[in-house]
Coordinates of C-alpha atoms and ligand atoms in Angstrom, one line a residue:
M1 CA 20.7 -7.7 18.0
K2 CA 20.3 -7.9 21.6
L3 CA 17.3 -9.6 23.1
S4 CA 17.2 -10.5 26.7
K5 CA 20.1 -12.5 28.1
V6 CA 17.8 -15.4 28.7
L7 CA 17.1 -15.8 25.1
L8 CA 20.6 -15.1 23.9
T9 CA 22.2 -17.7 26.2
G10 CA 19.3 -20.1 25.8
T11 CA 19.6 -21.1 29.5
V12 CA 16.0 -21.4 30.2
G13 CA 14.0 -24.5 29.8
L14 CA 13.0 -23.6 26.3
L15 CA 9.5 -24.4 25.3
S16 CA 9.2 -26.8 22.5
L17 CA 7.3 -25.1 19.9
G18 CA 8.1 -26.9 16.7
L19 CA 4.3 -27.3 16.6
A20 CA 3.8 -23.5 16.9
A21 CA 2.9 -22.7 13.4
C22 CA 0.5 -23.6 10.8
G23 CA -1.3 -21.8 8.0
G24 CA 1.5 -22.2 5.6
G25 CA 1.3 -23.1 2.0
S26 CA 3.7 -22.2 -0.7
G27 CA 3.8 -19.3 -3.1
E28 CA 2.5 -15.8 -2.5
G29 CA 3.6 -14.3 0.8
G30 CA 6.3 -16.8 1.3
G31 CA 5.7 -19.8 3.5
G32 CA 7.2 -22.5 1.4
G33 CA 6.9 -26.1 2.4
S34 CA 8.9 -25.9 5.6
Q35 CA 8.0 -27.8 8.8
T36 CA 7.2 -24.7 10.8
V37 CA 5.7 -21.7 9.2
F38 CA 5.4 -18.5 11.2
K39 CA 2.4 -16.3 10.4
L40 CA 3.5 -12.7 10.0
A41 CA 0.7 -10.1 10.0
F42 CA 1.0 -6.9 8.0
N43 CA -1.6 -4.1 7.6
Q44 CA -0.5 -2.8 4.2
T45 CA -0.1 -4.0 0.6
E46 CA 2.1 -6.5 -1.2
E47 CA 3.8 -3.5 -2.9
H48 CA 5.2 -2.3 0.4
P49 CA 8.9 -2.8 1.0
Q50 CA 8.2 -4.3 4.5
Y51 CA 6.1 -7.0 2.8
K52 CA 8.9 -7.7 0.3
A53 CA 11.6 -7.8 3.0
A54 CA 9.5 -10.2 5.0
V55 CA 9.1 -12.5 2.0
S56 CA 12.9 -12.5 1.4
L57 CA 13.5 -13.1 5.1
S58 CA 11.3 -16.2 4.8
E59 CA 13.3 -17.5 1.8
K60 CA 16.6 -17.0 3.6
L61 CA 15.4 -18.5 6.8
E62 CA 14.1 -21.6 5.0
E63 CA 17.5 -22.0 3.4
A64 CA 19.5 -21.3 6.6
T65 CA 17.5 -23.8 8.6
D66 CA 17.4 -26.5 5.9
G67 CA 13.6 -26.1 5.5
R68 CA 12.8 -26.2 9.2
Y69 CA 11.4 -22.7 9.3
S70 CA 9.8 -20.1 7.0
I71 CA 7.4 -17.2 7.3
K72 CA 4.1 -16.6 5.6
V73 CA 3.2 -12.9 5.3
Y74 CA -0.5 -11.9 5.5
P75 CA -0.9 -8.4 4.0
N76 CA -3.8 -5.9 3.9
E77 CA -4.9 -6.4 7.6
Q78 CA -6.1 -9.9 6.7
L79 CA -5.3 -11.0 10.2
G80 CA -6.9 -7.9 11.8
T81 CA -5.9 -4.4 12.9
Q82 CA -2.6 -4.0 14.6
S83 CA -4.2 -3.5 18.0
D84 CA -6.1 -6.8 17.6
V85 CA -3.2 -8.8 16.1
V86 CA -0.8 -7.8 18.8
Q87 CA -3.1 -9.6 21.3
N88 CA -2.9 -12.7 19.2
L89 CA 0.8 -12.3 19.0
S90 CA 1.0 -12.2 22.7
D91 CA -1.2 -15.4 22.9
G92 CA 1.0 -17.1 20.3
T93 CA -1.7 -17.6 17.7
V94 CA 0.2 -15.2 15.4
E95 CA 4.0 -15.6 15.6
M96 CA 5.2 -12.3 14.0
M97 CA 3.9 -8.9 13.0
Y98 CA 4.9 -5.4 11.9
I99 CA 3.4 -2.8 14.2
G100 CA 3.4 1.0 14.3
G101 CA 5.2 2.6 17.3
P102 CA 2.2 4.2 19.0
V103 CA 0.4 0.9 19.4
M104 CA 3.3 -0.2 21.6
E105 CA 2.6 2.5 24.1
G106 CA -0.4 0.5 25.3
F107 CA 2.0 -2.1 26.6
N108 CA 4.9 0.0 27.8
S109 CA 4.4 3.7 27.7
D110 CA 8.1 4.4 27.5
F111 CA 7.9 3.6 23.8
I112 CA 6.3 7.1 23.6
V113 CA 9.7 8.8 23.2
Y114 CA 10.1 7.5 19.6
N115 CA 6.6 8.6 18.7
L116 CA 6.7 12.2 19.8
P117 CA 6.4 15.1 17.3
Y118 CA 9.5 16.6 15.7
M119 CA 11.7 14.1 17.6
F120 CA 14.1 13.1 14.8
D121 CA 15.6 15.8 12.5
T122 CA 16.7 13.4 9.8
Y123 CA 16.5 9.8 8.6
E124 CA 20.2 9.4 9.5
A125 CA 19.6 10.6 13.1
Q126 CA 16.8 8.0 13.5
Q127 CA 19.0 5.3 12.0
Q128 CA 21.8 6.2 14.5
I129 CA 19.3 5.6 17.3
F130 CA 18.0 2.3 16.0
N131 CA 21.5 1.0 15.2
D132 CA 22.3 1.4 18.9
D133 CA 21.4 -2.0 20.3
E134 CA 22.6 -1.2 23.8
L135 CA 20.4 1.9 24.0
N136 CA 17.3 -0.1 23.0
A137 CA 18.0 -3.5 24.6
D138 CA 15.9 -3.0 27.7
L139 CA 13.0 -1.3 25.9
F140 CA 12.9 -3.9 23.2
A141 CA 12.9 -6.8 25.7
S142 CA 10.6 -5.1 28.2
L143 CA 7.5 -7.0 27.1
E144 CA 8.9 -10.5 27.3
D145 CA 7.7 -11.3 30.8
S146 CA 4.4 -9.4 30.8
K147 CA 3.3 -10.0 27.2
N148 CA 5.5 -12.7 25.7
I149 CA 6.6 -10.2 23.0
D150 CA 10.1 -9.4 21.7
V151 CA 11.0 -6.5 19.4
L152 CA 13.3 -7.8 16.8
T153 CA 14.1 -4.5 15.1
A154 CA 12.8 -1.0 14.5
L155 CA 12.2 0.1 10.9
Y156 CA 12.0 3.4 9.1
A157 CA 8.3 4.2 8.4
G158 CA 8.5 7.5 6.6
V159 CA 7.8 11.1 7.5
R160 CA 4.2 11.8 8.5
N161 CA 2.4 14.8 7.2
I162 CA -1.2 16.1 7.4
Y163 CA -3.7 15.7 4.5
N164 CA -7.3 16.7 4.3
S165 CA -10.2 17.2 1.9
K166 CA -10.6 20.9 2.6
Q167 CA -7.5 23.0 1.9
P168 CA -3.7 23.1 2.1
I169 CA -2.4 23.5 5.6
Q170 CA 0.1 26.3 6.0
T171 CA -0.3 27.4 9.6
P172 CA -2.0 26.0 12.8
E173 CA -5.0 28.3 12.0
D174 CA -5.7 26.2 8.9
L175 CA -6.0 23.1 11.0
Q176 CA -8.5 24.6 13.4
G177 CA -11.7 22.6 13.6
L178 CA -10.5 19.8 11.2
K179 CA -11.1 16.3 12.3
I180 CA -7.9 14.3 11.8
R181 CA -7.4 10.6 12.2
V182 CA -4.4 9.6 14.4
Q183 CA -3.0 6.2 15.4
Q184 CA -4.5 4.8 18.6
S185 CA -2.5 6.3 21.4
D186 CA -2.5 9.2 23.8
S187 CA 0.6 10.7 22.4
Q188 CA -1.0 11.0 19.0
V189 CA -4.2 12.5 20.3
Q190 CA -2.3 15.1 22.4
M191 CA -0.1 16.0 19.4
I192 CA -3.0 16.8 17.0
E193 CA -4.9 18.7 19.6
A194 CA -1.8 20.8 20.3
M195 CA -1.4 21.4 16.6
G196 CA -4.9 22.8 16.5
G197 CA -6.9 19.9 15.0
I198 CA -9.5 17.6 16.5
A199 CA -8.0 14.1 16.9
S200 CA -9.8 11.0 16.0
P201 CA -8.0 7.8 16.8
M202 CA -8.8 4.8 14.7
G203 CA -7.3 1.7 13.0
Q204 CA -5.8 2.2 9.6
G205 CA -8.4 0.0 7.7
D206 CA -11.3 2.3 8.6
V207 CA -9.7 5.6 7.4
Y208 CA -10.6 5.5 3.7
S209 CA -14.4 5.2 4.3
A210 CA -14.3 7.7 7.1
L211 CA -12.6 10.2 4.8
Q212 CA -15.0 9.4 2.0
T213 CA -18.1 9.9 4.1
G214 CA -16.8 13.0 5.7
V215 CA -16.6 11.5 9.2
L216 CA -13.0 12.6 9.0
D217 CA -11.7 15.8 7.3
G218 CA -8.2 14.3 7.1
A219 CA -5.5 12.1 8.5
E220 CA -1.8 12.2 8.9
N221 CA 0.6 9.7 7.4
N222 CA 3.5 9.1 5.0
T223 CA 3.0 9.5 1.3
T224 CA 2.9 5.7 0.9
V225 CA -0.3 5.2 2.9
F226 CA -1.7 8.4 1.3
H227 CA -1.4 6.9 -2.1
Q228 CA -1.3 3.1 -1.7
L229 CA -4.4 3.0 0.5
K230 CA -6.1 5.4 -1.9
H231 CA -6.6 8.2 0.6
D232 CA -5.5 10.6 -2.1
E233 CA -8.8 9.8 -3.9
V234 CA -10.8 11.3 -1.1
S235 CA -8.5 13.8 0.6
K236 CA -6.3 15.6 -1.9
Y237 CA -4.4 18.3 0.0
Y238 CA -1.2 16.9 1.4
S239 CA 0.8 19.4 3.4
Y240 CA 4.4 18.9 4.7
T241 CA 3.9 19.5 8.4
K242 CA 6.7 16.9 8.9
H243 CA 5.5 16.4 12.4
L244 CA 6.5 12.8 12.9
M245 CA 9.0 10.1 12.0
I246 CA 7.7 7.1 13.9
P247 CA 9.3 3.7 13.6
D248 CA 7.5 0.5 12.8
Y249 CA 8.7 -2.6 14.8
L250 CA 9.1 -6.2 13.7
L251 CA 7.7 -8.3 16.6
I252 CA 7.9 -12.0 17.5
N253 CA 6.3 -14.0 20.2
S254 CA 8.9 -14.7 22.8
D255 CA 8.1 -18.3 23.3
V256 CA 8.3 -19.0 19.6
L257 CA 11.7 -17.4 19.5
A258 CA 12.9 -19.3 22.6
G259 CA 11.4 -22.5 21.1
M260 CA 13.7 -22.6 18.1
D261 CA 16.9 -24.6 18.7
D262 CA 19.9 -22.5 19.3
A263 CA 21.5 -22.7 15.8
D264 CA 18.2 -22.0 14.1
R265 CA 17.5 -19.0 16.3
E266 CA 21.0 -17.7 15.8
A267 CA 20.5 -18.0 12.0
F268 CA 17.2 -16.3 12.2
L269 CA 18.5 -13.3 14.3
A270 CA 21.5 -12.9 12.0
L271 CA 19.1 -12.3 9.2
I272 CA 17.2 -9.4 10.9
P273 CA 19.7 -6.6 10.2
E274 CA 19.6 -7.2 6.5
T275 CA 15.8 -7.5 6.5
R276 CA 15.6 -4.1 8.2
E277 CA 18.1 -2.7 5.7
E278 CA 16.1 -4.0 2.7
A279 CA 12.8 -2.6 4.1
N280 CA 14.3 0.8 4.9
S281 CA 16.1 1.4 1.6
G282 CA 13.0 0.2 -0.3
F283 CA 10.9 2.6 1.8
L284 CA 12.8 5.7 0.8
E285 CA 12.1 5.0 -2.9
F286 CA 8.5 4.0 -2.2
E287 CA 7.8 7.4 -0.5
D288 CA 9.0 9.2 -3.6
E289 CA 7.2 7.0 -6.1
S290 CA 4.0 7.3 -4.1
R291 CA 4.1 11.1 -4.2
T292 CA 4.6 11.0 -8.0
E293 CA 1.7 8.6 -8.5
A294 CA -0.5 10.7 -6.2
E295 CA 0.3 13.8 -8.1
G296 CA -0.7 11.9 -11.2
I297 CA -4.3 11.5 -9.9
G298 CA -4.6 15.1 -8.9
A299 CA -3.3 15.3 -5.3
E300 CA -1.8 18.6 -4.3
F301 CA 1.4 18.7 -2.3
N302 CA 2.1 21.8 -0.3
E303 CA 5.7 22.4 0.9
D304 CA 5.0 25.9 2.2
V305 CA 4.2 25.0 5.9
D306 CA 5.1 26.9 9.0
T307 CA 6.7 23.8 10.7
A308 CA 8.3 26.0 13.3
A309 CA 4.9 27.1 14.5
F310 CA 3.6 23.5 14.7
K311 CA 6.8 22.5 16.5
E312 CA 6.4 25.2 19.1
L313 CA 2.8 24.2 19.8
T314 CA 3.7 20.6 20.3
Q315 CA 6.8 21.2 22.5
P316 CA 4.8 21.0 25.8
V317 CA 3.6 17.5 24.8
V318 CA 7.2 16.4 24.3
D319 CA 8.4 18.0 27.5
A320 CA 5.7 16.5 29.6
A321 CA 6.2 13.0 28.2
V322 CA 10.0 13.1 28.6
A323 CA 9.9 14.4 32.1
E324 CA 8.0 11.4 33.2
N325 CA 11.0 9.2 34.1
D326 CA 14.7 8.6 33.6
V327 CA 14.3 5.9 30.9
R328 CA 12.6 8.4 28.7
K329 CA 15.1 11.1 29.5
T330 CA 18.0 8.8 28.5
L331 CA 16.3 8.0 25.2
Y332 CA 15.5 11.6 24.6
D333 CA 19.1 12.8 25.3
A334 CA 20.4 10.1 22.9
I335 CA 18.1 11.5 20.2
Q336 CA 19.3 15.0 20.7
A337 CA 22.9 13.8 20.3
A338 CA 21.9 11.9 17.2
N339 CA 20.2 15.0 15.8
E340 CA 23.3 17.1 16.4
A341 CA 25.5 14.5 14.7
N342 CA 23.1 14.3 11.7
P343 CA 21.6 17.7 11.1
A344 CA 19.1 18.5 8.4
Ligands
GCU401 C1 2.2 3.6 8.8 C2 2.9 2.6 9.6 C3 1.9 1.5 10.0 C4 0.7 2.1 10.7 C5 0.1 3.2 9.9 C6 -1.1 3.9 10.6 O1 1.8 3.1 7.6 O2 3.9 2.0 8.8 O3 2.6 0.6 10.9 O4 -0.2 1.2 11.0 O5 1.0 4.1 9.5 O6 -1.2 5.1 10.5 O7 -1.9 3.2 11.2

């Protein structure tokens, strides 16, 4: 784990933030009875492996710091949408959160490289990139000064595919005219428009009713959101366009991290790789389980998709984004090497 040198060496006048947290309470969602309880915002359910990994991070942190720190996880968008919560994280009223990659583009557009269509060929290729601390060090610490935010780690968040209420999608023609929800960023809008659909950016919590009322024809997401957030009830055709493998990030307010004493911070940072590991391995199973359960309630999964056609249509979006600057080019080249080393 490599945060900025400032944090690692602890040479700055560290803010004293023992007072930072509140809202604890024991039991569900972690939290325990520790002196300082970080609030961690999450927009999905308690069944999700990222929720479970955060609860076990809390338990280990509490033990490692002799009860000085723990984490209380707030699931189901209780603290607001990711776009809203990240502002509170920046202000320090929420200490930690999980966030989808595209929302990060609003703060530093170079995050876009990891959110582009058909970027990672395999899970292993994506893992190679996110195991490379040196490659990601500057990007992950890039919001410390401007936004008071550090990226602790990047997590696997599934493969995203298109689902809709009308028909299976096999070719780009099938997507023509369909209104598809995307995450809130330019890269996601451009991607769906290039694939042939009409992009409708919105927060995750509004998607179910928009599908139900026909405001949306469909959305794009992994099988876990499709089933766990009940989108399969109102949008039953799930087609494996496999257009995205976007990471989620675990974020922390930089002052909060800096405010921990050195030994506690070190203990905390040492727990992050295993938290990521737990979340990732749980996610792979969760994807499969979610598909089986969705099938059980009548969802139809279509593997027969012309992914090459979709990839070709989105290539100009990728090329334009990567050509923007050298930071992006470096990340992109590393991804190509990781894809070659970990082919499908
Ligand atoms: C995934 C991802 C979330 C994101 C969501 C979305 O579930 O893990 O971080 O918010 O997709 O599409 O909004």
